[in-house]
Tab-separated table of C-alpha atoms in Angstrom:
chain	number	residue	atom	x	y	z
A	28	ALA	CA	100.909	-62.975	60.400
A	29	ALA	CA	99.667	-65.875	62.174
A	30	MET	CA	100.645	-64.174	65.229
A	31	TRP	CA	98.690	-60.972	64.274
A	32	ARG	CA	95.795	-62.992	63.247
A	33	SER	CA	95.545	-64.648	66.762
A	34	LEU	CA	95.984	-61.545	68.573
A	35	TRP	CA	93.021	-59.623	66.607
A	36	ALA	CA	90.885	-62.734	66.843
A	37	VAL	CA	89.910	-62.626	70.431
A	38	PRO	CA	88.739	-59.069	70.582
A	39	VAL	CA	86.829	-59.074	67.291
A	40	ARG	CA	85.206	-62.111	68.472
A	41	ALA	CA	84.415	-60.709	71.887
A	42	LEU	CA	83.052	-57.498	70.323
A	43	LEU	CA	80.748	-59.627	68.234
A	44	ARG	CA	79.333	-61.037	71.019
A	45	ALA	CA	78.838	-57.922	73.132
A	46	ARG	CA	76.940	-56.237	70.507
A	47	PRO	CA	74.453	-58.511	69.028
A	48	PRO	CA	73.274	-57.501	65.445
A	49	GLN	CA	70.564	-54.689	65.364
A	50	ARG	CA	67.309	-55.874	64.604
A	51	ALA	CA	65.391	-54.369	61.876
A	52	ALA	CA	62.051	-52.145	62.931
A	53	SER	CA	59.179	-52.955	61.069
A	54	LEU	CA	55.838	-51.063	60.895
A	55	ALA	CA	52.535	-52.417	60.096
A	56	VAL	CA	49.419	-50.607	59.640
A	57	SER	CA	46.455	-52.880	58.831
A	58	PRO	CA	44.116	-52.711	56.967
A	59	ALA	CA	46.830	-51.098	54.571
A	60	ALA	CA	43.995	-49.786	52.184
A	61	GLY	CA	40.304	-49.327	53.627
A	62	PRO	CA	37.398	-47.046	54.359
A	63	ALA	CA	38.476	-43.654	55.632
A	64	ASP	CA	35.814	-43.917	58.555
A	65	GLU	CA	37.302	-46.998	59.685
A	66	ARG	CA	39.952	-47.445	62.458
A	67	VAL	CA	43.383	-48.676	61.526
A	68	GLU	CA	45.840	-50.861	63.490
A	69	THR	CA	49.163	-49.452	63.977
A	70	ARG	CA	52.071	-51.646	65.333
A	71	VAL	CA	55.644	-51.193	65.520
A	72	ALA	CA	58.179	-54.305	66.141
A	73	GLY	CA	62.044	-54.577	66.265
A	74	LEU	CA	63.066	-51.679	68.417
A	75	SER	CA	65.164	-51.863	71.212
A	76	PRO	CA	63.370	-52.207	74.782
A	77	GLY	CA	62.158	-48.701	76.057
A	78	GLN	CA	63.518	-47.165	72.824
A	79	PRO	CA	62.025	-43.453	72.208
A	80	VAL	CA	60.549	-42.997	68.716
A	81	THR	CA	58.419	-40.236	66.873
A	82	LEU	CA	55.446	-41.575	64.517
A	83	ARG	CA	54.667	-39.550	61.986
A	84	ALA	CA	51.909	-39.164	59.006
A	85	MET	CA	52.011	-37.279	56.217
A	86	ALA	CA	49.444	-36.717	53.354
A	87	ALA	CA	48.765	-34.080	50.390
A	88	GLY	CA	45.788	-32.271	49.952
A	89	ASP	CA	44.036	-31.577	46.794
A	90	ARG	CA	45.896	-28.627	45.922
A	91	GLY	CA	49.246	-30.036	46.638
A	92	CYS	CA	49.171	-28.885	50.530
A	93	LEU	CA	51.420	-31.089	52.627
A	94	PHE	CA	49.699	-31.998	56.062
A	95	GLN	CA	51.265	-33.787	58.926
A	96	SER	CA	51.071	-35.321	62.327
A	97	CYS	CA	53.319	-36.489	65.057
A	98	ALA	CA	53.530	-38.203	68.404
A	99	HIS	CA	55.954	-39.673	70.787
A	100	TYR	CA	55.991	-43.238	72.022
A	101	ARG	CA	58.228	-45.438	73.832
A	102	ALA	CA	58.836	-49.217	72.904
A	103	ASP	CA	57.722	-51.728	75.467
A	104	SER	CA	59.916	-54.489	77.173
A	105	ARG	CA	59.867	-56.574	73.990
A	106	GLY	CA	60.784	-53.747	71.670
A	107	GLU	CA	56.974	-53.418	70.285
A	108	LEU	CA	54.373	-50.599	70.166
A	109	HIS	CA	50.600	-50.875	69.689
A	110	LEU	CA	48.773	-47.613	69.112
A	111	GLY	CA	45.620	-49.056	70.290
A	112	THR	CA	46.933	-49.894	73.811
A	113	ASP	CA	50.052	-47.604	74.136
A	114	ALA	CA	49.982	-44.319	74.927
A	115	SER	CA	51.535	-41.061	73.189
A	116	HIS	CA	53.670	-38.941	75.689
A	117	GLY	CA	53.852	-35.948	73.487
A	118	GLY	CA	53.841	-34.389	70.164
A	119	ASP	CA	50.298	-33.415	68.775
A	120	TYR	CA	48.470	-35.455	71.218
A	121	THR	CA	49.177	-37.362	74.170
A	122	GLY	CA	46.960	-40.652	75.695
A	123	VAL	CA	45.895	-43.891	73.976
A	124	GLU	CA	44.796	-42.763	70.388
A	125	PRO	CA	44.789	-45.366	67.710
A	126	MET	CA	43.766	-42.908	65.086
A	127	GLY	CA	45.618	-39.789	66.742
A	128	LEU	CA	47.997	-39.426	63.750
A	129	PHE	CA	45.231	-39.478	61.072
A	130	TRP	CA	43.022	-36.698	63.018
A	131	SER	CA	45.717	-34.288	63.922
A	132	LEU	CA	46.957	-33.925	60.537
A	133	SER	CA	47.440	-30.208	60.205
A	134	PRO	CA	49.251	-28.072	57.188
A	135	ALA	CA	53.120	-28.508	57.704
A	136	ALA	CA	54.865	-25.455	58.855
A	137	MET	CA	55.871	-23.993	55.476
A	138	GLU	CA	52.435	-24.298	54.076
A	139	ARG	CA	49.562	-21.616	54.564
A	140	PRO	CA	47.531	-22.479	57.694
A	141	TYR	CA	44.044	-22.949	58.044
A	142	GLN	CA	43.437	-25.245	55.268
A	143	ARG	CA	41.294	-28.174	55.755
A	144	LEU	CA	42.316	-31.669	54.493
A	145	VAL	CA	38.746	-32.621	52.828
A	146	PRO	CA	39.231	-34.461	49.269
A	147	ARG	CA	37.319	-32.430	46.589
A	148	SER	CA	37.036	-35.716	44.748
A	149	THR	CA	36.122	-38.888	45.991
A	150	ASP	CA	37.404	-41.277	43.243
A	151	ALA	CA	40.913	-41.596	44.665
A	152	PRO	CA	41.911	-43.095	47.860
A	153	MET	CA	43.767	-40.283	50.181
A	154	LYS	CA	47.494	-41.773	50.410
A	155	VAL	CA	48.990	-41.343	54.235
A	156	GLU	CA	52.735	-42.263	54.722
A	157	VAL	CA	53.593	-43.417	58.081
A	158	LEU	CA	57.006	-43.008	59.755
A	159	VAL	CA	58.885	-44.451	62.603
A	160	HIS	CA	61.749	-41.961	63.249
A	161	GLN	CA	64.530	-42.628	66.167
A	162	GLY	CA	64.205	-40.482	69.119
A	163	HIS	CA	61.633	-37.671	70.337
A	164	SER	CA	61.149	-34.707	67.937
A	165	PRO	CA	58.764	-31.922	68.584
A	166	PRO	CA	56.288	-31.120	65.793
A	167	GLY	CA	57.608	-28.661	63.459
A	168	ALA	CA	61.535	-29.842	64.412
A	169	MET	CA	63.771	-32.107	62.067
A	170	PRO	CA	62.961	-35.710	63.105
A	171	GLY	CA	65.582	-38.253	63.554
A	172	PRO	CA	66.695	-41.109	61.260
A	173	VAL	CA	63.808	-43.073	59.761
A	174	VAL	CA	63.932	-46.626	61.097
A	175	ALA	CA	60.570	-47.842	59.350
A	176	LYS	CA	57.819	-46.577	57.072
A	177	THR	CA	54.765	-47.743	55.291
A	178	GLU	CA	51.668	-46.170	53.160
A	179	VAL	CA	47.975	-46.385	53.780
A	180	GLU	CA	45.111	-45.816	51.628
A	181	ARG	CA	41.987	-44.464	52.933
A	182	TRP	CA	38.966	-44.935	50.568
A	183	PHE	CA	36.121	-42.696	50.660
A	184	THR	CA	34.198	-45.000	48.181
A	185	ALA	CA	34.117	-48.704	48.450
A	186	PRO	CA	34.599	-50.920	45.470
A	187	GLY	CA	31.156	-51.567	43.707
A	188	VAL	CA	29.792	-47.992	44.783
A	189	ARG	CA	28.386	-46.317	41.897
A	190	ARG	CA	28.529	-42.539	41.560
A	191	ILE	CA	26.050	-40.683	39.131
A	192	ARG	CA	26.351	-37.130	38.266
A	193	LEU	CA	22.902	-35.518	38.504
A	194	LYS	CA	21.155	-33.169	36.174
A	195	GLU	CA	17.677	-33.862	36.864
A	196	GLY	CA	14.858	-30.869	36.150
A	197	VAL	CA	16.655	-28.063	38.340
A	198	VAL	CA	18.530	-30.341	40.805
A	199	ARG	CA	22.312	-30.719	40.651
A	200	GLY	CA	24.516	-32.867	42.654
A	201	SER	CA	26.089	-36.660	43.169
A	202	LEU	CA	23.885	-39.572	43.817
A	203	PHE	CA	25.949	-42.597	45.525
A	204	LEU	CA	24.438	-46.002	45.207
A	205	PRO	CA	25.832	-48.914	47.236
A	206	PRO	CA	26.879	-52.239	45.297
A	207	GLY	CA	24.191	-54.802	45.136
A	208	ASP	CA	20.353	-54.491	43.713
A	209	GLY	CA	19.078	-52.684	46.749
A	210	PRO	CA	16.684	-51.066	47.653
A	211	PHE	CA	18.732	-48.794	49.945
A	212	PRO	CA	17.420	-46.268	52.685
A	213	GLY	CA	17.666	-42.929	50.981
A	214	VAL	CA	19.574	-39.706	52.371
A	215	ILE	CA	19.969	-36.286	50.854
A	216	ASP	CA	23.115	-34.901	52.293
A	217	MET	CA	23.869	-30.944	52.765
A	218	TYR	CA	27.060	-28.981	53.618
A	219	GLY	CA	27.079	-25.340	54.879
A	220	ASP	CA	27.376	-21.651	53.212
A	221	GLU	CA	30.642	-22.538	51.785
A	222	GLY	CA	28.833	-23.856	48.819
A	223	GLY	CA	29.551	-26.082	45.942
A	224	LEU	CA	29.654	-29.850	46.089
A	225	VAL	CA	31.161	-31.644	48.976
A	226	GLU	CA	30.845	-35.408	48.310
A	227	LEU	CA	32.835	-36.745	51.422
A	228	ARG	CA	29.970	-37.914	53.548
A	229	SER	CA	27.567	-39.103	50.667
A	230	SER	CA	30.424	-41.555	49.373
A	231	LEU	CA	30.866	-42.924	52.901
A	232	LEU	CA	27.365	-43.070	53.510
A	233	ALA	CA	27.071	-44.953	50.189
A	234	THR	CA	29.847	-47.302	51.643
A	235	ARG	CA	27.886	-47.995	54.601
A	236	GLY	CA	24.783	-49.169	52.612
A	237	PHE	CA	22.982	-45.823	52.146
A	238	ALA	CA	21.896	-44.301	48.705
A	239	ALA	CA	23.083	-40.999	49.160
A	240	LEU	CA	22.384	-37.765	47.286
A	241	SER	CA	25.174	-34.835	47.670
A	242	LEU	CA	22.977	-32.037	47.079
A	243	PRO	CA	24.636	-28.235	46.538
A	244	TYR	CA	22.498	-25.561	46.396
A	245	PHE	CA	24.364	-22.442	45.385
A	246	ASP	CA	27.662	-21.998	43.561
A	247	PHE	CA	27.792	-25.029	41.492
A	248	GLU	CA	27.477	-25.367	37.806
A	249	ASP	CA	24.482	-23.377	36.680
A	250	LEU	CA	23.297	-23.069	40.071
A	251	PRO	CA	23.171	-19.488	41.706
A	252	LYS	CA	26.544	-18.088	42.348
A	253	VAL	CA	25.706	-16.617	45.557
A	254	MET	CA	23.222	-17.740	48.383
A	255	LYS	CA	20.792	-14.432	47.968
A	256	GLU	CA	17.464	-16.624	48.597
A	257	LEU	CA	16.505	-20.074	48.597
A	258	LYS	CA	13.251	-21.959	47.175
A	259	LEU	CA	12.144	-24.967	48.925
A	260	GLU	CA	10.625	-26.331	45.738
A	261	TYR	CA	14.407	-27.126	44.487
A	262	PHE	CA	14.836	-29.363	47.876
A	263	GLU	CA	11.455	-30.766	47.216
A	264	GLU	CA	12.368	-31.780	43.741
A	265	ALA	CA	15.364	-33.455	44.926
A	266	ALA	CA	13.525	-35.421	47.424
A	267	ARG	CA	10.956	-36.486	45.277
A	268	PHE	CA	13.622	-37.810	42.884
A	269	LEU	CA	15.379	-39.496	45.558
A	270	GLN	CA	12.022	-41.078	46.799
A	271	ARG	CA	11.174	-42.402	43.458
A	272	HIS	CA	14.391	-43.786	42.793
A	273	PRO	CA	13.830	-47.670	41.925
A	274	LYS	CA	16.917	-48.252	44.349
A	275	VAL	CA	15.734	-46.390	47.289
A	276	LYS	CA	13.604	-48.039	49.840
A	277	GLY	CA	10.850	-45.440	50.888
A	278	PRO	CA	8.250	-44.709	51.566
A	279	GLY	CA	10.230	-41.480	52.966
A	280	VAL	CA	13.858	-40.366	52.938
A	281	GLY	CA	16.072	-38.761	55.300
A	282	VAL	CA	18.307	-35.584	54.920
A	283	ILE	CA	21.622	-34.842	56.766
A	284	GLY	CA	23.263	-31.435	56.980
A	285	THR	CA	25.950	-29.336	58.598
A	286	GLY	CA	25.658	-25.740	59.468
A	287	LYS	CA	23.259	-23.949	56.932
A	288	GLY	CA	22.683	-27.614	55.438
A	289	ALA	CA	21.543	-28.536	58.893
A	290	GLU	CA	19.075	-25.693	58.948
A	291	LEU	CA	17.806	-26.752	55.261
A	292	ALA	CA	17.235	-30.300	56.884
A	293	LEU	CA	14.997	-28.871	59.361
A	294	SER	CA	13.003	-26.992	56.868
A	295	MET	CA	12.868	-30.057	54.656
A	296	ILE	CA	11.382	-32.360	57.303
A	297	THR	CA	8.876	-29.515	58.596
A	298	PHE	CA	7.312	-28.492	55.013
A	299	LEU	CA	7.985	-31.891	52.813
A	300	PRO	CA	6.171	-34.945	53.768
A	301	GLU	CA	8.884	-37.110	51.489
A	302	VAL	CA	11.408	-36.376	54.448
A	303	VAL	CA	10.860	-38.452	57.380
A	304	ALA	CA	14.167	-38.348	59.294
A	305	ALA	CA	16.397	-35.200	59.715
A	306	VAL	CA	20.082	-35.144	61.283
A	307	SER	CA	21.031	-31.458	62.227
A	308	ILE	CA	24.773	-31.024	62.804
A	309	SER	CA	25.689	-27.731	64.302
A	310	GLY	CA	22.583	-26.221	62.919
A	311	CYS	CA	20.219	-23.383	63.826
A	312	SER	CA	16.538	-23.884	64.440
A	313	SER	CA	15.753	-20.462	62.718
A	314	ASN	CA	16.089	-19.650	59.089
A	315	THR	CA	19.353	-17.642	58.606
A	316	VAL	CA	21.116	-15.364	56.077
A	317	ALA	CA	19.115	-16.150	53.138
A	318	ASP	CA	15.446	-15.974	52.668
A	319	LEU	CA	13.746	-19.291	52.531
A	320	ARG	CA	10.760	-19.293	50.121
A	321	TYR	CA	8.098	-21.779	49.438
A	322	GLY	CA	4.900	-21.118	47.380
A	323	ASP	CA	3.838	-17.878	49.128
A	324	MET	CA	5.331	-18.466	52.514
A	325	THR	CA	8.463	-16.800	53.273
A	326	LEU	CA	10.969	-17.363	56.099
A	327	PRO	CA	13.060	-14.394	56.436
A	328	GLY	CA	16.850	-14.977	57.428
A	329	LEU	CA	18.567	-13.967	60.559
A	330	ARG	CA	21.238	-11.613	59.776
A	331	PHE	CA	25.269	-11.416	60.891
A	332	ASP	CA	25.895	-8.205	62.501
A	333	MET	CA	29.345	-7.692	61.594
A	334	ASN	CA	29.966	-5.221	63.992
A	335	LYS	CA	29.604	-8.230	66.749
A	336	VAL	CA	32.692	-9.967	64.954
A	337	SER	CA	36.032	-9.754	66.988
A	338	VAL	CA	39.391	-10.240	65.302
A	339	SER	CA	42.397	-11.578	67.211
A	340	ASP	CA	46.032	-10.287	67.351
A	341	THR	CA	46.811	-13.225	64.726
A	342	GLY	CA	43.769	-12.065	62.445
A	343	VAL	CA	41.205	-14.870	63.038
A	344	PHE	CA	37.784	-13.830	63.014
A	345	ASP	CA	35.545	-14.914	65.954
A	346	ILE	CA	31.839	-14.480	64.481
A	347	PHE	CA	30.370	-16.359	67.835
A	348	ASP	CA	28.222	-13.456	68.697
A	349	ALA	CA	27.418	-12.083	65.179
A	350	LEU	CA	24.125	-13.542	64.442
A	351	ASP	CA	20.903	-12.020	65.202
A	352	ASP	CA	19.312	-13.419	68.559
A	353	PRO	CA	16.567	-16.029	67.515
A	354	THR	CA	15.105	-15.494	71.037
A	355	ASN	CA	14.184	-11.863	70.172
A	356	PRO	CA	10.457	-11.368	69.619
A	357	ALA	CA	11.317	-9.244	66.487
A	358	ASN	CA	12.937	-12.325	64.788
A	359	SER	CA	10.246	-14.818	65.569
A	360	PRO	CA	8.969	-14.875	61.930
A	361	CYS	CA	12.647	-16.565	61.054
A	362	THR	CA	11.849	-19.694	63.458
A	363	ILE	CA	11.559	-22.897	61.508
A	364	PRO	CA	7.955	-24.376	62.942
A	365	ILE	CA	9.399	-27.794	63.481
A	366	GLU	CA	6.592	-29.042	65.457
A	367	LYS	CA	4.802	-29.344	62.233
A	368	ALA	CA	7.007	-32.292	61.259
A	369	GLU	CA	5.830	-35.645	61.269
A	370	GLY	CA	9.382	-37.313	61.418
A	371	HIS	CA	11.824	-37.612	63.611
A	372	PHE	CA	15.085	-35.317	64.435
A	373	LEU	CA	18.588	-35.921	65.520
A	374	LEU	CA	20.699	-32.935	66.591
A	375	VAL	CA	24.074	-33.210	67.124
A	376	VAL	CA	25.981	-30.297	68.467
A	377	GLY	CA	29.547	-29.608	69.946
A	378	GLU	CA	29.420	-27.567	73.038
A	379	ASP	CA	32.520	-25.654	72.174
A	380	ASP	CA	31.254	-24.728	68.553
A	381	ARG	CA	32.610	-20.947	68.179
A	382	MET	CA	30.899	-20.605	64.987
A	383	TRP	CA	27.424	-19.804	66.455
A	384	LYS	CA	25.478	-21.057	69.427
A	385	SER	CA	24.483	-24.353	68.273
A	386	SER	CA	24.049	-25.802	71.476
A	387	LEU	CA	21.435	-23.142	72.305
A	388	TYR	CA	19.638	-23.196	69.025
A	389	ALA	CA	19.267	-27.226	69.844
A	390	GLU	CA	17.977	-26.142	73.255
A	391	LEU	CA	15.380	-23.617	71.764
A	392	ALA	CA	14.324	-26.699	68.913
A	393	ILE	CA	13.862	-28.954	71.943
A	394	ARG	CA	11.851	-26.625	74.082
A	395	ARG	CA	9.670	-25.709	70.863
A	396	LEU	CA	8.973	-29.277	70.226
A	397	ARG	CA	8.059	-30.268	73.754
A	398	GLN	CA	6.003	-27.253	74.095
A	399	HIS	CA	3.710	-28.700	71.221
A	400	GLY	CA	4.007	-32.256	73.088
A	401	LYS	CA	6.299	-33.783	70.794
A	402	GLU	CA	9.428	-36.222	71.916
A	403	ASN	CA	10.192	-36.990	68.190
A	404	PHE	CA	13.981	-36.135	68.884
A	405	GLU	CA	17.211	-37.103	69.909
A	406	LEU	CA	20.183	-34.934	71.123
A	407	LEU	CA	23.739	-35.655	70.854
A	408	SER	CA	25.871	-33.082	72.659
A	409	TYR	CA	29.395	-33.368	72.972
A	410	PRO	CA	31.776	-31.410	75.374
A	411	GLY	CA	35.129	-29.928	73.680
A	412	ALA	CA	33.690	-30.554	70.093
A	413	GLY	CA	33.610	-27.731	67.612
A	414	HIS	CA	31.596	-26.817	64.705
A	415	ARG	CA	32.193	-28.976	61.654
A	416	ILE	CA	31.382	-32.865	62.887
A	417	ASP	CA	32.503	-34.888	59.798
A	418	PRO	CA	32.958	-38.552	59.804
A	419	PRO	CA	35.622	-40.214	61.941
A	420	SER	CA	39.329	-39.397	61.663
A	421	THR	CA	38.671	-36.247	59.369
A	422	PRO	CA	41.380	-34.032	60.693
A	423	PHE	CA	40.323	-31.407	63.268
A	424	CYS	CA	40.607	-27.877	62.140
A	425	HIS	CA	40.209	-25.220	64.977
A	426	VAL	CA	40.439	-22.144	62.536
A	427	ALA	CA	39.653	-22.626	59.046
A	428	MET	CA	39.783	-20.191	55.987
A	429	ASP	CA	36.148	-19.220	55.304
A	430	ARG	CA	35.324	-19.983	51.338
A	431	VAL	CA	32.956	-16.756	51.512
A	432	LEU	CA	34.615	-14.182	53.490
A	433	GLY	CA	38.044	-15.460	52.591
A	434	VAL	CA	39.482	-14.883	56.265
A	435	PRO	CA	40.383	-17.195	58.912
A	436	VAL	CA	37.326	-18.132	61.103
A	437	LEU	CA	37.371	-19.908	64.474
A	438	GLY	CA	35.295	-23.173	64.682
A	439	GLY	CA	36.228	-24.030	68.216
A	440	GLY	CA	36.706	-27.228	69.830
A	441	GLU	CA	39.580	-29.166	71.248
A	442	SER	CA	41.248	-31.873	68.721
A	443	LYS	CA	40.876	-35.085	71.122
A	444	ALA	CA	37.182	-34.303	72.403
A	445	HIS	CA	36.371	-33.319	68.531
A	446	ALA	CA	37.783	-36.468	67.198
A	447	HIS	CA	36.179	-38.910	69.700
A	448	ALA	CA	32.563	-36.503	69.108
A	449	GLN	CA	32.966	-37.390	65.041
A	450	GLU	CA	33.669	-41.343	65.704
A	451	HIS	CA	30.609	-41.354	68.099
A	452	SER	CA	28.379	-39.425	66.150
A	453	TRP	CA	28.736	-41.302	62.753
A	454	GLY	CA	27.646	-44.419	64.695
A	455	LYS	CA	24.411	-42.968	66.019
A	456	ILE	CA	23.910	-41.012	62.800
A	457	GLN	CA	23.571	-44.549	60.740
A	458	GLU	CA	21.617	-46.179	63.583
A	459	PHE	CA	19.156	-43.271	63.473
A	460	LEU	CA	18.876	-43.283	59.620
A	461	ARG	CA	18.255	-47.102	59.626
A	462	LEU	CA	15.637	-46.900	62.213
A	463	HIS	CA	13.627	-44.262	60.484
A	464	LEU	CA	14.306	-45.244	56.977
A	465	GLY	CA	13.837	-49.079	57.232
């Protein structure tokens, strides 16, 4: 027995010397819980030098749809990775993209495509699981074994922000108030022709110190089910409510809108003295679809010509050319007379918007203001960005299911350029609103 022990001892000791114990990989994302519009720092340690790994993120949407993203990395000479300085070599994005795993989240292969990861409720944080897998596995493929994982919480409402459901006269919506006594700059926030109440941006604005009123204008509670015609008096009542609120600074309020909401923002600053600053994201400089009435005045809506819609082999609708031409003299009654506005405009457009020609519409708006000797505007124009420019790290959606039409519609844009536009414009929007709302 002693002889066998002495024979075995040498190779076993040599084996232990030759193969040092495998270090356990660790993954840290900080902050582990924080505002959804804020960058996180992602670091991996304990890998072998040069080790190939796939980083994945997974999150569940409100309706249970699984969203995921992945990217390929290699550990440095110390066996470490830092997404703030190290480049992805493949997967859903390439290059140095600290937030790439978040903005490239898209429906998993077994889910229905064209869904958006936008929370309907802002009360609960979005939970994102981040995993490190051995080896490089392409998107949609079975990833290698998990070597480290962690969970991140993305808040849309900071602690202390109050959400007040609104039933004030005819006005409906949600008012988000920052913590503290205030007073705070007041902003009305509106989305497009999908209707309903979208609170994502309002809650983040309140997190950043604005009293933000998320304002639906159809298909919510007792508001009209469809957008047939709109009365500016409804928006006037909302502006007056916000302006008079004891927590709101005044004397004027701001308005921010996307798509149809952007166009309403332009009409509000044009006709309502309460509104002194308007942010138009991917808006039209004419009134569209539904007639807009204010007292005896009517701005007719430009119409969509469904004969000008093209459908791809995969069933995706391209409506880029379908809206009536606002430069046609026959359509001049639809033009919003923005030169009458005393306040300031911030126009935000993606140059690859395929929903409609928002770059052209911004040009027309600027030309109109300049013809009347006005320079009360700023333009943020982003190459490669698509239609819906949301707060930072909102997942990019090249094609989205249209709630009204019930079909997938092309929004345009390229994921990385669009993500950068979202991050840059969010800071600029807040600067603009603070400057003009005090």
